[in-house]
mmCIF file of C-alpha atoms in Angstrom:
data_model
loop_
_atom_site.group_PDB
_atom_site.id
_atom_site.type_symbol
_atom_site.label_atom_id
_atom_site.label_comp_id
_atom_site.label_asym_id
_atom_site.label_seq_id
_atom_site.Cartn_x
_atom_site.Cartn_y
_atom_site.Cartn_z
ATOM 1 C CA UNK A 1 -19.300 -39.941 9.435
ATOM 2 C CA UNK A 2 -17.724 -37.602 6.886
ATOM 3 C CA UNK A 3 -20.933 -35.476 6.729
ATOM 4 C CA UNK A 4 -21.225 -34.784 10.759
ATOM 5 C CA UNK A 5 -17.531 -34.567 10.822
ATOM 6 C CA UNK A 6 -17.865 -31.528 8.322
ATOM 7 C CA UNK A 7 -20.598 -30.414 10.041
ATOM 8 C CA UNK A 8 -18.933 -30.547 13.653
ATOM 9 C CA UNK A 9 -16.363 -28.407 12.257
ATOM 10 C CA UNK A 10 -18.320 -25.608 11.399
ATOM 11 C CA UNK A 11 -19.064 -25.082 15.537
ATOM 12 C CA UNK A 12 -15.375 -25.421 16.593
ATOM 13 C CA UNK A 13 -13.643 -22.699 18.263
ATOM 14 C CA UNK A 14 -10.313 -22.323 19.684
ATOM 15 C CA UNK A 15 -9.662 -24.229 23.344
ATOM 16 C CA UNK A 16 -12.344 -26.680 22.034
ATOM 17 C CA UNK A 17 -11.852 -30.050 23.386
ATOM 18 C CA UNK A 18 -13.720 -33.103 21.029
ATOM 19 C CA UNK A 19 -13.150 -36.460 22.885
ATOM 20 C CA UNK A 20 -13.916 -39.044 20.242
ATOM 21 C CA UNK A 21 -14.819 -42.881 22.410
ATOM 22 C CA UNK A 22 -15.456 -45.679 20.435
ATOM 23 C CA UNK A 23 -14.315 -49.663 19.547
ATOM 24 C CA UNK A 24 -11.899 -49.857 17.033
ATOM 25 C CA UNK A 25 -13.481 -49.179 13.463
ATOM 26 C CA UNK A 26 -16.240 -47.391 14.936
ATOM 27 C CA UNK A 27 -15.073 -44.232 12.792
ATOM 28 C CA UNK A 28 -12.707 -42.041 15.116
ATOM 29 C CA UNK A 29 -10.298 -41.245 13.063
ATOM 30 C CA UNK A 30 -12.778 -41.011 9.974
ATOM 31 C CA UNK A 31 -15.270 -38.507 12.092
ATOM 32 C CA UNK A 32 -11.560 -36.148 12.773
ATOM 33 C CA UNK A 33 -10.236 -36.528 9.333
ATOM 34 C CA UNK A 34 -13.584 -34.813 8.379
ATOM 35 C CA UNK A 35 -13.247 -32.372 10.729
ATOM 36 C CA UNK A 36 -9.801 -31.781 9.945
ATOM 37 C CA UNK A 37 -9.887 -31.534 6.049
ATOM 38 C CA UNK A 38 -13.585 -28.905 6.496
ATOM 39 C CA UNK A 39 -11.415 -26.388 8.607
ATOM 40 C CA UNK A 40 -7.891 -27.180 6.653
ATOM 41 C CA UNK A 41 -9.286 -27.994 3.017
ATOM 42 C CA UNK A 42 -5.659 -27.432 1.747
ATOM 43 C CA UNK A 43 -4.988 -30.998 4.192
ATOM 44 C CA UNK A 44 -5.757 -34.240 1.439
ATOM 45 C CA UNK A 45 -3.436 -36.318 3.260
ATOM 46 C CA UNK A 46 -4.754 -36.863 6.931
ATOM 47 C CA UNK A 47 -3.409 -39.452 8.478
ATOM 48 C CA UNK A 48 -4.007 -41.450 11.566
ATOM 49 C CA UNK A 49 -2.172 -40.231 14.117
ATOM 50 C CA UNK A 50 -1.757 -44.002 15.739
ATOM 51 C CA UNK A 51 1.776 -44.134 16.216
ATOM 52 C CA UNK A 52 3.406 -40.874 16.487
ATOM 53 C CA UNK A 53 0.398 -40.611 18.844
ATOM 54 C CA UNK A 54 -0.710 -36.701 17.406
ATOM 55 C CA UNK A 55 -0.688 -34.772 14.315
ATOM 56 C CA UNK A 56 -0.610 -31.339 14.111
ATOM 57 C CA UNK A 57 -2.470 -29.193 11.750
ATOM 58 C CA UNK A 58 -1.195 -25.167 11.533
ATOM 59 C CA UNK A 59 -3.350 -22.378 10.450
ATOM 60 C CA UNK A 60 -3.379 -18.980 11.815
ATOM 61 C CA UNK A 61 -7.051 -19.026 12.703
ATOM 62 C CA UNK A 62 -7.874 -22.129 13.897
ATOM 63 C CA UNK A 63 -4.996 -24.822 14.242
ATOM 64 C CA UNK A 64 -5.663 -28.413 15.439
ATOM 65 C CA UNK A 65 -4.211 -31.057 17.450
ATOM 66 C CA UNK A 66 -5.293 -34.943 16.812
ATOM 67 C CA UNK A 67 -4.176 -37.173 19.347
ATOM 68 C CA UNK A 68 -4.499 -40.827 19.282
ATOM 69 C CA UNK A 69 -3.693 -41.939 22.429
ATOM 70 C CA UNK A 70 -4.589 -46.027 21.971
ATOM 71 C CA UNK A 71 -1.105 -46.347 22.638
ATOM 72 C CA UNK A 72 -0.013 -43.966 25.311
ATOM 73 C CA UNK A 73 0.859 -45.902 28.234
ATOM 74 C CA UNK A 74 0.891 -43.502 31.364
ATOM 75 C CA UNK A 75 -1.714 -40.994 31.395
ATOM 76 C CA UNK A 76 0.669 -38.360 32.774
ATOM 77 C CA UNK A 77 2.974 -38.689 29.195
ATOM 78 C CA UNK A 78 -0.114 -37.052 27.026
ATOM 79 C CA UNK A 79 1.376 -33.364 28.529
ATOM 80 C CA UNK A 80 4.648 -34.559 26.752
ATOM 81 C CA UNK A 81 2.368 -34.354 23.527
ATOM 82 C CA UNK A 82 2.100 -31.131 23.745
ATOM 83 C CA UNK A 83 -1.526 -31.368 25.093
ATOM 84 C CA UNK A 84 -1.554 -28.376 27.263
ATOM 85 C CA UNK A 85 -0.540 -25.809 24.183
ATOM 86 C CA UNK A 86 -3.218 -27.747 22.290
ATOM 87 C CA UNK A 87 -5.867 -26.761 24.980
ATOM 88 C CA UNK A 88 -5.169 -23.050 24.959
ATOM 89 C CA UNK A 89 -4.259 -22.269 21.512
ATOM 90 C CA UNK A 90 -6.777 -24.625 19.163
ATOM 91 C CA UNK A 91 -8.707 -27.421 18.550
ATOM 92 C CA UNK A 92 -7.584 -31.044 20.164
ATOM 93 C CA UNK A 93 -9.608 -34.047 19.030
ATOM 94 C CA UNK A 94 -8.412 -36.428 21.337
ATOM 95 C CA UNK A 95 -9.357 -40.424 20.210
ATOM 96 C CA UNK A 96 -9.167 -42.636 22.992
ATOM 97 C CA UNK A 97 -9.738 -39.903 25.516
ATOM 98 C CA UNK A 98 -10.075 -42.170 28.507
ATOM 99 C CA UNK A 99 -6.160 -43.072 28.288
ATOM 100 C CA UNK A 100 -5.160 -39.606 29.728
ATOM 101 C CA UNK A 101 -6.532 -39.876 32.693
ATOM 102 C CA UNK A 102 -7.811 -36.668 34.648
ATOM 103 C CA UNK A 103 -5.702 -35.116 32.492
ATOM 104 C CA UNK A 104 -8.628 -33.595 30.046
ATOM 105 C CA UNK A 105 -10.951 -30.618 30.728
ATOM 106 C CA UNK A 106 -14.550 -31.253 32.004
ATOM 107 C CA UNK A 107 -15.708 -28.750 29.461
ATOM 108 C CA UNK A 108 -15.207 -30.925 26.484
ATOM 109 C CA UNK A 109 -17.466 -32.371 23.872
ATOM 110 C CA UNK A 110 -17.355 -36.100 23.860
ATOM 111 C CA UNK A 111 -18.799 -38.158 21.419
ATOM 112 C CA UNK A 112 -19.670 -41.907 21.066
ATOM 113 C CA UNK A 113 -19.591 -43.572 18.693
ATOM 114 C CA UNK A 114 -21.432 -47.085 18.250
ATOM 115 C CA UNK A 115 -20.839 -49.610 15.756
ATOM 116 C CA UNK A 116 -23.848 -51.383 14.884
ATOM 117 C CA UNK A 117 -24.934 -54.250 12.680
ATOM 118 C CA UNK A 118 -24.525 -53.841 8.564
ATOM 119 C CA UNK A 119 -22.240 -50.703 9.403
ATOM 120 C CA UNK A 120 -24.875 -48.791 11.057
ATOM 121 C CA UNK A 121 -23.076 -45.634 13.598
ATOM 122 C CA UNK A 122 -24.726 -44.150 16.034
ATOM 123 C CA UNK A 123 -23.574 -41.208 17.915
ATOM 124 C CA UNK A 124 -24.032 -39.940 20.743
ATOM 125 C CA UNK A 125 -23.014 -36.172 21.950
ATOM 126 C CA UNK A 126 -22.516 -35.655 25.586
ATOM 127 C CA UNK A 127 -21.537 -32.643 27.412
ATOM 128 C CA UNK A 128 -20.351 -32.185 31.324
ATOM 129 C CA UNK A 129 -22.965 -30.430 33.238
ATOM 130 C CA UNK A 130 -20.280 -27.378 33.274
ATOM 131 C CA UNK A 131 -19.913 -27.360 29.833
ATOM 132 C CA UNK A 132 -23.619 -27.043 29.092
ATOM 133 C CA UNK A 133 -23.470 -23.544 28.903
ATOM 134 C CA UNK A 134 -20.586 -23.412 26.495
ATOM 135 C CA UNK A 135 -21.778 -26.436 23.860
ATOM 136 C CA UNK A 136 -25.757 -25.833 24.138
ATOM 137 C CA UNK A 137 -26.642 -23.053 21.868
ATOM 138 C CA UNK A 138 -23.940 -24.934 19.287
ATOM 139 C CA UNK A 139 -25.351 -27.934 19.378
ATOM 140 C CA UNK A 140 -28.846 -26.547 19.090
ATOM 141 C CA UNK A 141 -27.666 -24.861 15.912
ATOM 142 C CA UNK A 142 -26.530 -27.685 14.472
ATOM 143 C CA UNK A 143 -29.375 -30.334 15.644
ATOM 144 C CA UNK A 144 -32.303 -27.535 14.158
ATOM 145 C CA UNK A 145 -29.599 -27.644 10.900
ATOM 146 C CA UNK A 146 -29.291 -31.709 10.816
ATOM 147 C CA UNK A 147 -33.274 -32.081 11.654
ATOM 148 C CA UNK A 148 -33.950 -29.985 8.307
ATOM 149 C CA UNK A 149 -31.376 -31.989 6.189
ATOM 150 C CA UNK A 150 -31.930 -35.034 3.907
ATOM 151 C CA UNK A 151 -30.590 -37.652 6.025
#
């Protein structure tokens, strides 16, 4: 998880949405501490954003929102969050992306995350058919990069 979340990072840009779905313990919050820590290196304490619901991470080039939103109760509260400054000025990896509702843009990259037996992950990347455009030659990078490596 710590490897892909590094490597993840390195195709982030700013309005990026990441929509991280999974059970609980299927490695969320692992996957955008990764993320988090290969953009903002300086960041060695990264905590889950569970109960004040989002963390924010400031740097002039690329800053980043993580929202947990297990919590959130009415989809319509994430824009009290701050979501919609997080959607044009940085990165927002969102966990538990299906509690806001309609509230997220079609053009993000979601990611599932599966919890197998003995500890096993598998994940899944999945684009909207409008956001091909925007995640495919990414993703292709990073897929000829990840086919080369040691896994």
């Amino acid at each position: 998880m710590v490897r892909c979340g590094k490597q993840l990072a390195q195709l982030l840009q700013a309005g990026d949405v990441v929509r991280l779905c999974g059970t609980l313990g299927a490695g969320k919050t692992v996957l955008a501490r990764s993320v988090i820590q290969e953009i903002h290196p300086q960041e060695t304490d990264v905590p889950s954003p569970t109960f004040p619901l989002v963390q924010f991470y400031e740097h002039e080039s690329l800053p980043i929102w993580h929202f947990d939103l297990y919590r959130l109760e009415n989809p319509d509260d994430v824009w009290e969050l701050g979501l919609e400054e997080a959607l044009e000025m940085g990165v927002s990896l969102i966990e538990w992306p299906q509690k806001a509702g309609a509230a997220l843009p079609d053009e993000a990259l979601t990611v599932e995350i599966d919890l197998l037996e003995n500890g096993v992950r598998r994940l899944g990347f999945f684009v909207d058919a409008n956001a091909h455009t925007q995640w495919s030659e990414r993703m292709a990078v990073w897929v000829g990069e990840y086919s080369k490596a040691d896994v």
